[in-house]
Amino acid sequence: MFGIELTPEHPLDRLVDLGTAAEAAGYDTLFVSSHYNNRSPFAALSRLAAATDDIRLGPGVVNPLERHPVTLAGEVATVAEASDGRAVFGIGPGDPSTLGNLGLAEDRGLRPVLEAFKIARRLWDGERVSHDGTFTAEDAGLNFDVPTPIPTYVGGEGPHMCKMAAKHADGLLYNGSHPADLRWARDQVDDGLDDRLDDLGEFDLAAYASVSVAADGTAAREAARPPVAFIAAGSPPPVLKRHGIDADRADEVGNAIAAGDFTDAFDLVTPAMIDAFCAAGTVDEVADRLADVLAYADSVVVGSPLGPDLDAAIDLAAEAHERARE
């Protein structure tokens, strides 16, 4: 997979223009991120389905807490129908900073994710399902035929989530752009693959990498501050320790995000955070980082911010990926 993440902080017309440009640049998968304070990923995906021909489309990633998992399965199934079978399902535990605003941060965990996508698969296959676990469903079903298969990618960074994905899902969207993190993720995935069911097929460890690329490397690093703030705020202590990041400083970033003080949060981002959590710089610099990442990952999804100039960054990131693969 060579994917791209688009964030619906932009008007939908703009998002569609970016998505069609990504398809033209050679990306094969497009994820639309999901946070309550941005536009609906499913509204965006519907528009993208109508405007594109071949690129796979899906949320990247939604959580099973803000929407009932049966409703979520129906929304992904609608993307599959609208795109003539090009849907992909990115699901994870959710961003702790924004979920805190909704009173849901304490509900995050592995079981809601696993139960949600397992039930979704059954619904997509036409079953009626009853479930009593982290959510409840009673004789629930979808009233339309769903184009399948719909690959499921789990978004997560913790050891248990990585192993669960390897055992049960089609892939892992590991939120990392540093080879040290992907090396660690590969070890977790390999452990999980020991228990993988034979009928699930090949597994894809995808680096869901924050990328910021531009002709001006300094400008690219500055543009990386917003996504790096969210990544640093959501990173568990072992990840922060791996990169020598001050945990108290990361907590400050997270508290500012939760309070809606985004400018303060972005200003708190340190150079060490950018180095750890974003492939930022010129095409050559980003290509070198992606090559190091691909020593451990099977594929790459280039994610926010992409670069200070989005239109240029779509092509520049594709060029960097091509060089990294050489």
XYZ file of C-alpha atoms in Angstrom:
326
model
C 0.000 0.000 0.000
C 1.070 3.552 -0.707
C -1.493 5.679 1.076
C -2.228 9.241 2.012
C -4.181 10.782 4.869
C -6.285 13.879 4.270
C -7.721 15.872 7.156
C -11.219 17.354 6.754
C -10.193 20.628 8.316
C -10.605 21.897 4.759
C -13.908 22.516 2.934
C -15.140 19.417 1.146
C -14.575 20.890 -2.320
C -10.934 21.438 -1.415
C -10.659 17.920 0.009
C -11.994 16.437 -3.219
C -9.432 18.404 -5.242
C -6.660 17.067 -3.014
C -7.986 13.518 -3.275
C -8.140 13.530 -7.059
C -4.617 14.981 -7.129
C -3.457 12.142 -4.887
C -4.972 9.547 -7.183
C -3.246 11.173 -10.164
C 0.074 11.162 -8.257
C -0.066 7.387 -7.787
C -1.382 6.869 -4.266
C -3.490 3.714 -4.078
C -5.281 4.324 -0.751
C -6.761 7.470 0.773
C -7.724 7.746 4.439
C -9.798 10.641 5.790
C -9.053 11.359 9.442
C -11.811 11.532 12.036
C -12.026 14.049 14.884
C -15.296 15.510 16.105
C -13.985 19.079 15.675
C -13.434 18.616 11.930
C -15.879 17.842 9.136
C -17.433 14.400 8.866
C -15.061 11.852 7.324
C -17.983 9.961 5.827
C -19.385 13.030 4.084
C -15.922 13.590 2.640
C -15.549 9.942 1.604
C -18.885 10.032 -0.200
C -17.730 12.994 -2.248
C -14.372 11.359 -2.923
C -16.037 8.139 -4.050
C -17.891 10.055 -6.744
C -14.806 11.992 -7.867
C -12.236 9.147 -8.073
C -11.924 5.923 -10.039
C -9.393 3.533 -8.530
C -8.023 4.733 -5.202
C -9.238 2.882 -2.098
C -11.126 5.039 0.398
C -11.782 4.828 4.106
C -11.783 6.522 7.477
C -8.391 6.685 9.068
C -9.146 6.186 11.780
C -12.576 6.147 13.405
C -13.255 4.815 16.881
C -16.151 2.665 18.144
C -17.014 5.063 20.964
C -18.434 8.129 19.221
C -20.676 6.004 16.963
C -22.407 2.760 17.772
C -20.351 0.022 16.078
C -23.341 -1.245 14.077
C -23.938 2.282 12.766
C -20.232 2.559 12.026
C -20.331 -0.692 10.026
C -23.227 0.697 8.012
C -21.363 3.913 7.242
C -18.280 2.025 6.014
C -20.542 -0.261 3.984
C -22.061 2.824 2.367
C -18.586 3.955 1.315
C -18.042 0.511 -0.204
C -21.263 0.806 -2.179
C -20.603 4.391 -3.285
C -17.079 3.534 -4.460
C -17.921 0.247 -6.197
C -16.041 -1.827 -3.656
C -13.043 0.407 -2.931
C -13.630 0.791 0.808
C -11.052 0.187 3.511
C -11.834 0.372 7.232
C -9.421 2.154 9.548
C -10.468 1.750 13.184
C -8.672 2.462 16.441
C -9.211 3.386 20.092
C -9.506 7.110 19.373
C -7.484 10.204 20.174
C -7.363 10.647 23.970
C -7.179 14.438 23.831
C -10.357 14.957 21.809
C -12.222 12.014 23.350
C -11.671 13.684 26.697
C -13.876 16.540 25.474
C -16.679 14.016 24.954
C -16.288 12.237 28.277
C -15.089 9.092 26.514
C -11.361 8.983 27.257
C -11.776 6.361 29.984
C -13.635 4.046 27.578
C -10.682 3.646 25.217
C -9.173 0.200 24.921
C -8.486 -2.871 22.838
C -11.756 -4.747 23.341
C -14.072 -2.083 21.853
C -11.946 -2.003 18.703
C -11.754 -5.781 18.310
C -15.447 -6.327 18.984
C -16.468 -3.515 16.624
C -14.615 -4.737 13.557
C -15.473 -8.382 14.141
C -19.166 -7.488 14.275
C -18.735 -5.260 11.203
C -17.378 -8.179 9.192
C -20.392 -10.291 10.074
C -22.784 -7.484 9.159
C -21.044 -6.948 5.832
C -21.464 -10.651 5.106
C -25.225 -10.281 5.496
C -25.596 -11.755 8.970
C -27.932 -10.484 11.650
C -26.022 -10.178 14.880
C -26.633 -9.989 18.589
C -23.841 -8.911 20.881
C -23.388 -8.162 24.566
C -19.909 -6.856 25.321
C -18.424 -3.378 25.225
C -21.583 -2.504 23.273
C -24.974 -4.151 22.882
C -26.794 -5.177 19.709
C -29.917 -7.287 19.368
C -30.697 -8.929 16.022
C -29.050 -6.064 14.136
C -28.437 -6.183 10.404
C -27.889 -4.097 7.289
C -30.667 -3.860 4.733
C -28.449 -3.723 1.653
C -25.801 -5.841 -0.016
C -22.270 -4.770 0.814
C -19.404 -5.018 -1.714
C -16.767 -7.067 0.050
C -14.044 -7.661 1.030
C -13.424 -4.514 3.036
C -9.882 -4.656 4.459
C -9.669 -3.704 8.123
C -6.669 -1.763 9.404
C -6.287 -1.229 13.138
C -4.769 2.073 14.173
C -2.699 1.710 17.313
C 0.696 1.915 18.955
C 0.515 -0.140 22.143
C 1.962 -3.668 22.265
C -1.381 -5.379 22.827
C -3.083 -3.432 20.036
C -0.253 -4.273 17.621
C -0.436 -7.969 18.474
C -4.235 -8.003 18.282
C -4.122 -6.422 14.837
C -1.625 -8.996 13.623
C -3.800 -11.816 14.906
C -7.213 -10.589 13.730
C -7.029 -7.720 11.197
C -5.751 -7.176 7.669
C -3.213 -4.596 8.694
C -1.895 -2.215 11.315
C -1.734 1.537 10.874
C 1.142 2.242 13.216
C 1.362 5.941 13.968
C 5.084 6.334 13.488
C 7.604 7.895 11.167
C 10.833 6.897 12.921
C 12.650 3.607 12.236
C 13.103 2.929 15.965
C 9.339 2.913 16.407
C 8.728 0.706 13.367
C 11.427 -1.716 14.477
C 9.601 -2.045 17.804
C 6.241 -2.387 16.043
C 7.622 -5.136 13.807
C 8.602 -7.148 16.876
C 5.080 -6.840 18.302
C 3.479 -7.760 14.996
C 5.711 -10.789 14.566
C 4.597 -12.029 17.988
C 0.958 -11.589 17.019
C 1.405 -13.312 13.672
C 2.305 -16.524 15.499
C -1.395 -16.804 16.424
C -2.864 -15.461 13.175
C -5.736 -17.394 11.656
C -4.791 -19.022 8.352
C -7.809 -17.738 6.413
C -6.990 -14.066 7.000
C -4.272 -13.850 4.340
C -1.238 -11.599 4.264
C -0.763 -8.939 6.927
C 0.302 -5.364 6.172
C 2.291 -3.373 8.717
C 1.809 0.188 7.494
C 3.742 3.135 8.862
C 1.092 5.819 9.296
C 3.741 8.467 9.065
C 3.448 12.162 9.697
C 5.237 13.715 6.720
C 6.085 17.334 5.989
C 7.996 17.891 2.776
C 8.933 21.036 0.868
C 11.766 22.537 -1.124
C 12.488 24.598 2.007
C 13.327 22.116 4.757
C 12.922 24.702 7.532
C 9.413 25.548 6.356
C 8.610 21.854 6.259
C 9.653 21.428 9.896
C 7.570 24.402 11.018
C 4.526 22.986 9.254
C 4.986 19.766 11.233
C 4.141 21.357 14.574
C 0.334 20.777 14.630
C 0.299 17.032 13.910
C 3.390 16.443 16.047
C 1.564 18.099 18.947
C -1.294 15.595 18.673
C 1.096 12.662 18.295
C 3.266 13.690 21.245
C 0.207 14.273 23.427
C -1.129 10.808 22.650
C 2.137 8.890 22.876
C 2.490 6.445 25.767
C 5.428 6.828 28.179
C 7.567 4.046 26.595
C 7.450 5.828 23.230
C 8.367 9.161 24.785
C 11.221 7.486 26.649
C 12.448 5.792 23.448
C 12.999 9.221 21.904
C 14.135 11.084 25.006
C 10.976 13.239 25.072
C 10.104 14.951 28.357
C 6.821 13.344 29.470
C 5.790 16.445 31.413
C 6.230 18.564 28.300
C 4.113 16.097 26.300
C 1.434 16.341 29.009
C 1.495 20.131 28.693
C 0.894 19.777 24.964
C -2.020 17.408 25.575
C -3.586 19.669 28.183
C -3.428 22.628 25.809
C -5.091 20.596 23.052
C -7.847 19.405 25.382
C -8.484 23.024 26.400
C -8.702 24.119 22.765
C -5.545 26.226 23.074
C -4.061 24.925 19.852
C -1.597 27.773 19.278
C -0.115 27.196 22.732
C 0.030 23.451 22.089
C 1.884 23.889 18.807
C 4.330 26.358 20.355
C 5.180 23.758 23.022
C 6.415 21.299 20.374
C 10.184 20.834 20.601
C 12.694 20.026 17.824
C 13.170 16.608 19.432
C 9.437 15.937 19.056
C 9.572 16.854 15.369
C 12.577 14.576 14.840
C 10.814 11.711 16.591
C 7.305 12.053 15.224
C 7.553 13.438 11.680
C 9.514 12.797 8.504
C 10.153 16.466 7.861
C 12.406 18.251 5.408
C 13.307 18.260 1.738
C 12.458 15.460 -0.688
C 15.866 13.878 -0.150
C 15.594 14.096 3.642
C 12.105 12.613 3.669
C 13.135 9.892 1.204
C 16.002 8.877 3.468
C 13.670 8.695 6.487
C 11.040 6.677 4.590
C 13.719 4.259 3.368
C 14.770 3.683 6.980
C 11.132 3.150 7.993
C 10.554 0.683 5.151
C 13.323 -1.496 6.514
C 10.681 -2.591 9.055
C 7.293 -1.580 7.618
C 5.574 -3.230 4.667
C 4.004 -0.016 3.425
C 3.576 3.690 4.113
C 0.680 6.074 4.527
C 1.873 9.679 4.385
C -0.104 11.751 6.832
C -0.663 15.250 8.080
C 0.601 17.869 7.573
C 2.116 16.666 4.229
C 3.831 20.055 3.896
C 3.409 23.835 4.028
C 1.969 23.771 0.485
C -0.508 20.900 0.277
C -0.752 20.818 -3.505
C 3.002 20.657 -3.946
C 3.447 18.261 -1.012
C 1.216 15.574 -2.548
C 3.599 15.262 -5.488
C 6.749 15.782 -3.417
C 5.780 13.062 -0.934
C 5.080 10.675 -3.814
C 8.531 11.488 -5.216
C 10.147 10.890 -1.818
C 8.359 7.531 -1.503
C 9.504 6.489 -4.955
C 13.122 7.338 -4.082
C 12.789 5.492 -0.768
C 11.718 2.351 -2.634
C 14.672 2.456 -5.039
